Amino acid sequence: MPIERIYHDFHVHVGESIGGYRLRDDFADLNLLRRPEIASLGVALGSIGAFVTQEAGTPLKDKYLRMKRVANRDFSGKVFWHLSPLYSEVEDIIALLDKDVDLKLYTCYREAGLYSSYEQIERWMQALAEHKTRILIHCEDEATVQEYSQRHPFHHPHDHFLRRPEIAELRAVERVVDLAIKYSHPVHIVHVSTPQAAILIQEAKKAFGGISCETAPHYLLYNDDMLRGVDAHRRICTPPFRAERSRGMLVELLQDGVFDILASDHCAFNDKDKDRFKDNPQKVPCGIAGIGELFASMHKNLVESGKISPDMLDRLTRINPARLMNLELQDEI
Ligand SMILES: [Zn+2]
């Protein structure tokens, strides 16, 4: 089948290690999704947004340049880079900024070393005031996650749902959009999984147009039942799947145009790594696969059922992501 259309995936984890685990996929693995003979529905992957997470003891620049070399060599599409500076000076980061780069910060994962406080996020905004570099933010309030985690020990994969409640996302989004408005600093909230946070973002956009957000197909298609049953530990991802009522409301909010883009948050680990701590779910690496399904699953479940139009899916998976990644039309293929 010839490629008739393409989609872009703004949120993809490949080609690095996270929390000591090597991700399952490298840049080369994504080329399959660009091949017309296997591209389902005549739609193939165009460009991706990939992450570079700083590791202790290594300058972010070194890892970034290394990953960029690999991507240029192994992947035929374009890559936009989301850099997570965990131990960097502002000047080091400013030297790396160009039109293919933004930043990614986390309001949680203190133990894994990814955490930034709201004060640190504020300082980044102040330091980048001239550049106005967009900051992607994983919004789950660390203190809230700690509080609920203490109340719900991690015995079973479904406890993940109780340990990272919706209120954690809402609290972090509240703080982050306030900062974005205060400093007129562009932020993009990744993988919004709760209706309340989505509504808050919709309101905040009225005060400052530099706020954007995404949700991922798995929050629109599945609920917390995914964390029950055989091999539920393999489906542990963060934020967790939500209650059915929230899932349904999230679809309605998507229909209302609250989300700028759909992105997979593809973060696949090998089954061996997912299974290693099967009986100790707290140690299971968080993340699930999704890039190959981004367009097809949304088409099948939302377009074919009449919930959204083909044009809307095109906006959510191609036009708006291309804008966020500063792609020129000739870059798209
Ligand atoms: Zn992610």
Coordinates of C-alpha atoms and ligand atoms in Angstrom, one line a residue:
M1 CA 0.0 0.0 0.0
P2 CA 1.5 3.4 -0.9
I3 CA 1.9 5.9 1.8
E4 CA -1.0 8.4 1.6
R5 CA -0.5 10.1 4.8
I6 CA 2.0 10.4 7.7
Y7 CA 1.8 11.0 11.4
H8 CA 4.4 12.4 13.8
D9 CA 5.0 11.1 17.3
F10 CA 6.1 13.9 19.7
H11 CA 6.8 11.7 22.7
V12 CA 9.0 8.6 22.1
H13 CA 11.5 7.0 24.4
V14 CA 14.1 5.1 22.3
G15 CA 17.9 4.6 22.2
E16 CA 18.8 5.3 25.8
S17 CA 18.6 3.9 29.3
I18 CA 16.1 4.9 31.9
G19 CA 16.5 4.1 35.6
G20 CA 19.3 1.7 34.8
Y21 CA 17.3 -0.2 32.2
R22 CA 18.1 -0.1 28.5
L23 CA 15.0 0.7 26.5
R24 CA 13.8 -2.1 24.2
D25 CA 14.0 0.0 21.0
D26 CA 16.6 1.9 19.2
F27 CA 16.3 4.5 16.5
A28 CA 16.8 1.8 13.8
D29 CA 13.7 -0.1 15.0
L30 CA 11.5 2.8 14.1
N31 CA 12.3 2.6 10.4
L32 CA 9.9 -0.3 10.0
L33 CA 7.1 2.1 10.8
R34 CA 8.2 4.2 7.8
R35 CA 8.0 1.4 5.2
P36 CA 5.0 1.6 3.0
E37 CA 4.5 -2.1 2.6
I38 CA 3.8 -2.5 6.3
A39 CA 2.3 0.9 7.1
S40 CA -1.2 0.1 8.0
L41 CA -4.0 2.3 6.5
G42 CA -1.4 3.8 4.2
V43 CA -0.2 5.9 7.0
A44 CA 3.5 5.9 8.0
L45 CA 5.6 7.4 10.7
G46 CA 7.2 10.8 9.8
S47 CA 9.1 12.5 12.6
I48 CA 9.6 11.8 16.3
G49 CA 10.3 13.7 19.4
A50 CA 12.9 11.7 21.4
F51 CA 14.3 12.2 24.9
V52 CA 17.8 12.6 26.2
T53 CA 17.9 12.1 30.0
Q54 CA 21.1 13.3 31.7
E55 CA 23.0 10.6 33.6
A56 CA 25.0 11.3 36.7
G57 CA 28.6 12.0 35.8
T58 CA 28.1 12.6 32.1
P59 CA 27.5 16.0 30.6
L60 CA 24.1 16.2 28.9
K61 CA 25.9 17.5 25.8
D62 CA 27.9 14.3 25.3
K63 CA 24.9 12.0 25.5
Y64 CA 22.9 14.3 23.3
L65 CA 25.5 14.4 20.6
R66 CA 26.0 10.7 20.8
M67 CA 22.3 10.0 20.4
K68 CA 22.0 12.5 17.6
R69 CA 24.8 10.7 15.7
V70 CA 23.0 7.3 16.1
A71 CA 19.7 8.8 15.1
N72 CA 21.2 10.4 12.0
R73 CA 22.9 7.2 11.1
D74 CA 20.0 4.7 11.8
F75 CA 16.7 6.6 11.5
S76 CA 15.5 8.0 8.2
G77 CA 13.0 10.4 9.7
K78 CA 13.6 13.7 11.5
V79 CA 14.1 13.8 15.2
F80 CA 13.2 16.7 17.6
W81 CA 15.1 16.5 20.9
H82 CA 13.7 16.8 24.4
L83 CA 16.6 17.3 26.8
S84 CA 16.3 16.5 30.5
P85 CA 19.1 18.5 32.3
L86 CA 19.4 16.9 35.7
Y87 CA 22.8 18.1 36.8
S88 CA 23.5 20.9 34.4
E89 CA 24.3 24.6 34.6
V90 CA 22.0 26.9 32.6
E91 CA 24.8 28.1 30.3
D92 CA 25.6 24.5 29.3
I93 CA 22.0 24.0 28.2
I94 CA 21.7 27.4 26.5
A95 CA 24.7 26.4 24.3
L96 CA 22.7 23.4 23.1
L97 CA 19.5 25.2 22.2
D98 CA 18.3 25.4 18.6
K99 CA 15.1 24.9 16.6
D100 CA 15.1 21.2 17.1
V101 CA 15.5 21.2 20.9
D102 CA 13.3 21.9 24.0
L103 CA 13.6 20.8 27.6
K104 CA 11.8 18.2 29.7
L105 CA 11.4 18.3 33.5
Y106 CA 9.6 16.1 36.0
T107 CA 7.7 17.1 39.1
C108 CA 8.1 13.6 40.5
Y109 CA 10.5 10.6 40.5
R110 CA 12.7 12.0 43.3
E111 CA 14.1 8.6 44.0
A112 CA 15.1 8.0 40.4
G113 CA 16.9 11.4 40.3
L114 CA 14.5 13.0 37.8
Y115 CA 12.7 15.3 40.1
S116 CA 12.6 19.1 39.8
S117 CA 10.9 21.2 42.5
Y118 CA 8.4 23.9 41.4
E119 CA 11.1 26.4 42.6
Q120 CA 13.6 24.8 40.2
I121 CA 11.1 24.9 37.4
E122 CA 10.6 28.6 38.1
R123 CA 14.3 29.2 38.0
W124 CA 14.6 27.5 34.6
M125 CA 11.9 29.9 33.4
Q126 CA 13.7 32.9 34.7
A127 CA 17.0 31.7 33.3
L128 CA 15.5 31.1 29.9
A129 CA 13.5 34.3 29.8
E130 CA 15.2 35.6 26.7
H131 CA 15.1 32.3 24.9
K132 CA 11.6 31.2 25.9
T133 CA 12.6 27.6 25.3
R134 CA 9.5 25.4 25.7
I135 CA 9.6 23.1 28.7
L136 CA 7.8 19.8 28.6
I137 CA 6.6 18.8 32.1
H138 CA 5.6 15.5 33.5
C139 CA 3.0 16.6 36.0
E140 CA 2.5 14.4 39.1
D141 CA 3.0 16.1 42.4
E142 CA 5.8 14.3 44.3
A143 CA 4.5 15.0 47.8
T144 CA 1.1 13.7 46.9
V145 CA 2.5 10.6 45.3
Q146 CA 4.6 10.0 48.4
E147 CA 1.6 10.5 50.7
Y148 CA -0.6 8.0 48.8
S149 CA 2.3 5.5 48.3
Q150 CA 2.7 5.3 52.0
R151 CA -1.0 4.6 52.4
H152 CA -1.0 1.9 49.7
P153 CA 2.0 -0.4 49.8
F154 CA 2.9 -1.8 46.4
H155 CA 1.9 -5.5 46.6
H156 CA 0.1 -5.9 43.3
P157 CA 0.2 -4.0 40.0
H158 CA -3.2 -2.5 40.7
D159 CA -1.8 -0.6 43.7
H160 CA 0.0 1.6 41.1
F161 CA -3.4 3.1 40.4
L162 CA -3.9 4.0 44.1
R163 CA -0.4 5.2 44.7
R164 CA -0.4 7.8 41.9
P165 CA -4.0 9.3 42.2
E166 CA -5.6 11.8 39.8
I167 CA -5.2 14.5 42.4
A168 CA -1.4 14.3 42.1
E169 CA -1.6 15.2 38.4
L170 CA -4.1 18.0 39.1
R171 CA -1.9 19.6 41.8
A172 CA 1.2 19.6 39.7
V173 CA -0.6 21.0 36.6
E174 CA -2.1 23.8 38.8
R175 CA 1.4 24.8 39.9
V176 CA 3.0 24.5 36.5
V177 CA 0.4 26.5 34.5
D178 CA 0.5 29.2 37.2
L179 CA 4.2 29.5 36.5
A180 CA 3.8 29.4 32.8
I181 CA 1.3 32.3 33.0
K182 CA 3.4 34.3 35.5
Y183 CA 6.5 34.2 33.2
S184 CA 4.7 33.9 29.9
H185 CA 6.9 30.8 29.4
P186 CA 5.9 28.1 26.9
V187 CA 5.1 24.8 28.5
H188 CA 3.8 21.5 27.2
I189 CA 2.1 19.2 29.6
V190 CA 2.9 15.6 28.6
H191 CA 0.6 12.6 28.9
V192 CA -2.4 14.3 30.5
S193 CA -4.4 11.4 32.0
T194 CA -7.2 13.1 34.0
P195 CA -10.2 15.1 33.0
Q196 CA -9.7 17.7 35.8
A197 CA -6.2 18.5 34.7
A198 CA -7.3 18.8 31.1
I199 CA -10.0 21.2 32.0
L200 CA -7.6 23.3 34.1
I201 CA -5.2 23.4 31.1
Q202 CA -8.0 24.5 28.8
E203 CA -8.7 27.4 31.2
A204 CA -5.0 28.3 31.6
K205 CA -4.7 28.5 27.8
K206 CA -7.1 31.4 27.8
A207 CA -4.7 33.3 30.1
F208 CA -1.6 32.4 28.1
G209 CA -1.5 30.9 24.6
G210 CA 1.9 29.3 25.1
I211 CA 0.5 26.3 27.0
S212 CA -0.1 23.1 25.1
C213 CA -0.8 19.5 26.1
E214 CA -1.1 16.0 24.9
T215 CA -2.8 12.8 25.9
A216 CA -1.8 9.3 24.9
P217 CA -4.0 6.7 23.3
H218 CA -3.8 4.3 26.3
Y219 CA -5.6 6.8 28.5
L220 CA -8.4 7.1 26.0
L221 CA -8.8 3.4 25.4
Y222 CA -8.1 1.6 28.6
N223 CA -8.9 1.9 32.3
D224 CA -7.4 0.6 35.5
D225 CA -8.6 -3.0 34.8
M226 CA -5.4 -3.2 32.7
L227 CA -3.6 -3.4 36.0
R228 CA -5.4 -6.6 37.0
G229 CA -4.9 -10.1 35.8
V230 CA -2.1 -12.1 34.2
D231 CA 1.0 -10.1 33.4
A232 CA -0.5 -6.9 34.7
H233 CA 3.0 -5.8 35.8
R234 CA 3.9 -5.6 32.1
R235 CA 1.3 -2.8 31.7
I236 CA 2.6 -0.6 34.5
C237 CA 3.2 2.9 33.1
T238 CA 3.1 6.4 34.6
P239 CA 0.7 8.0 35.1
P240 CA -1.3 4.9 35.6
F241 CA -4.5 3.9 33.8
R242 CA -7.4 5.7 35.3
A243 CA -11.0 4.8 36.3
E244 CA -13.5 4.1 33.6
R245 CA -15.4 7.3 34.3
S246 CA -12.3 9.4 33.8
R247 CA -11.4 7.6 30.7
G248 CA -14.8 8.3 29.2
M249 CA -14.6 12.0 30.1
L250 CA -11.1 12.2 28.6
V251 CA -12.5 11.1 25.3
E252 CA -15.2 13.8 25.5
L253 CA -12.6 16.4 26.2
L254 CA -10.6 15.2 23.2
Q255 CA -13.7 15.6 21.1
D256 CA -14.1 19.2 22.5
G257 CA -10.6 20.0 21.3
V258 CA -8.9 20.3 24.6
F259 CA -5.8 18.4 23.5
D260 CA -3.3 19.8 21.0
I261 CA -1.8 16.5 20.1
L262 CA -1.9 12.8 20.6
A263 CA 1.5 11.2 21.4
S264 CA 2.3 7.6 22.3
D265 CA 4.7 8.0 25.2
H266 CA 6.3 4.9 23.7
C267 CA 8.5 3.6 26.4
A268 CA 9.0 -0.1 25.8
F269 CA 11.2 -2.4 27.9
N270 CA 12.2 -5.9 27.2
D271 CA 9.8 -8.5 28.7
K272 CA 12.8 -9.9 30.6
D273 CA 13.3 -6.5 32.4
K274 CA 9.6 -6.1 33.0
D275 CA 9.4 -9.6 34.4
R276 CA 12.5 -9.5 36.6
F277 CA 10.6 -7.9 39.6
K278 CA 7.2 -9.4 38.7
D279 CA 6.7 -10.1 42.4
N280 CA 7.9 -6.7 43.6
P281 CA 6.0 -4.3 41.3
Q282 CA 7.6 -1.2 42.8
K283 CA 10.8 -2.2 41.0
V284 CA 9.2 -2.9 37.6
P285 CA 10.4 -0.2 35.0
C286 CA 7.5 2.1 34.1
G287 CA 6.5 2.3 30.5
I288 CA 4.6 0.5 27.7
A289 CA 4.9 0.3 23.9
G290 CA 2.7 2.4 21.6
I291 CA 4.4 4.1 18.7
G292 CA 3.3 1.7 16.0
E293 CA -0.3 1.9 17.2
L294 CA -0.6 5.7 17.6
F295 CA -2.4 6.4 14.4
A296 CA -4.0 3.0 13.7
S297 CA -5.6 2.6 17.2
M298 CA -7.0 6.1 17.2
H299 CA -8.4 5.7 13.7
K300 CA -10.0 2.4 14.6
N301 CA -11.4 3.4 17.9
L302 CA -12.3 7.1 17.4
V303 CA -12.6 7.8 13.7
E304 CA -14.3 4.6 12.6
S305 CA -16.8 4.9 15.6
G306 CA -17.6 8.5 14.6
K307 CA -16.2 10.0 17.8
I308 CA -13.8 12.3 15.9
S309 CA -13.4 13.3 12.3
P310 CA -10.5 12.1 10.1
D311 CA -9.5 15.8 9.9
M312 CA -9.3 16.0 13.6
L313 CA -7.1 13.0 13.8
D314 CA -4.9 14.5 11.2
R315 CA -4.6 17.7 13.2
L316 CA -3.8 15.7 16.4
T317 CA -1.2 13.4 14.9
R318 CA 0.4 15.4 12.1
I319 CA -0.4 19.1 11.7
N320 CA -0.1 20.1 15.4
P321 CA 2.9 17.9 16.2
A322 CA 4.7 19.3 13.1
R323 CA 4.1 22.8 14.4
L324 CA 5.4 21.9 17.9
M325 CA 8.5 20.3 16.2
N326 CA 9.0 23.3 13.9
L327 CA 8.9 21.0 10.9
E328 CA 8.9 22.5 7.4
L329 CA 6.6 20.8 4.9
Q330 CA 9.6 19.2 3.2
D331 CA 10.7 17.7 6.5
E332 CA 7.5 15.9 7.0
I333 CA 8.3 12.8 4.9
Ligands
ZN1 ZN 7.5 9.8 28.6

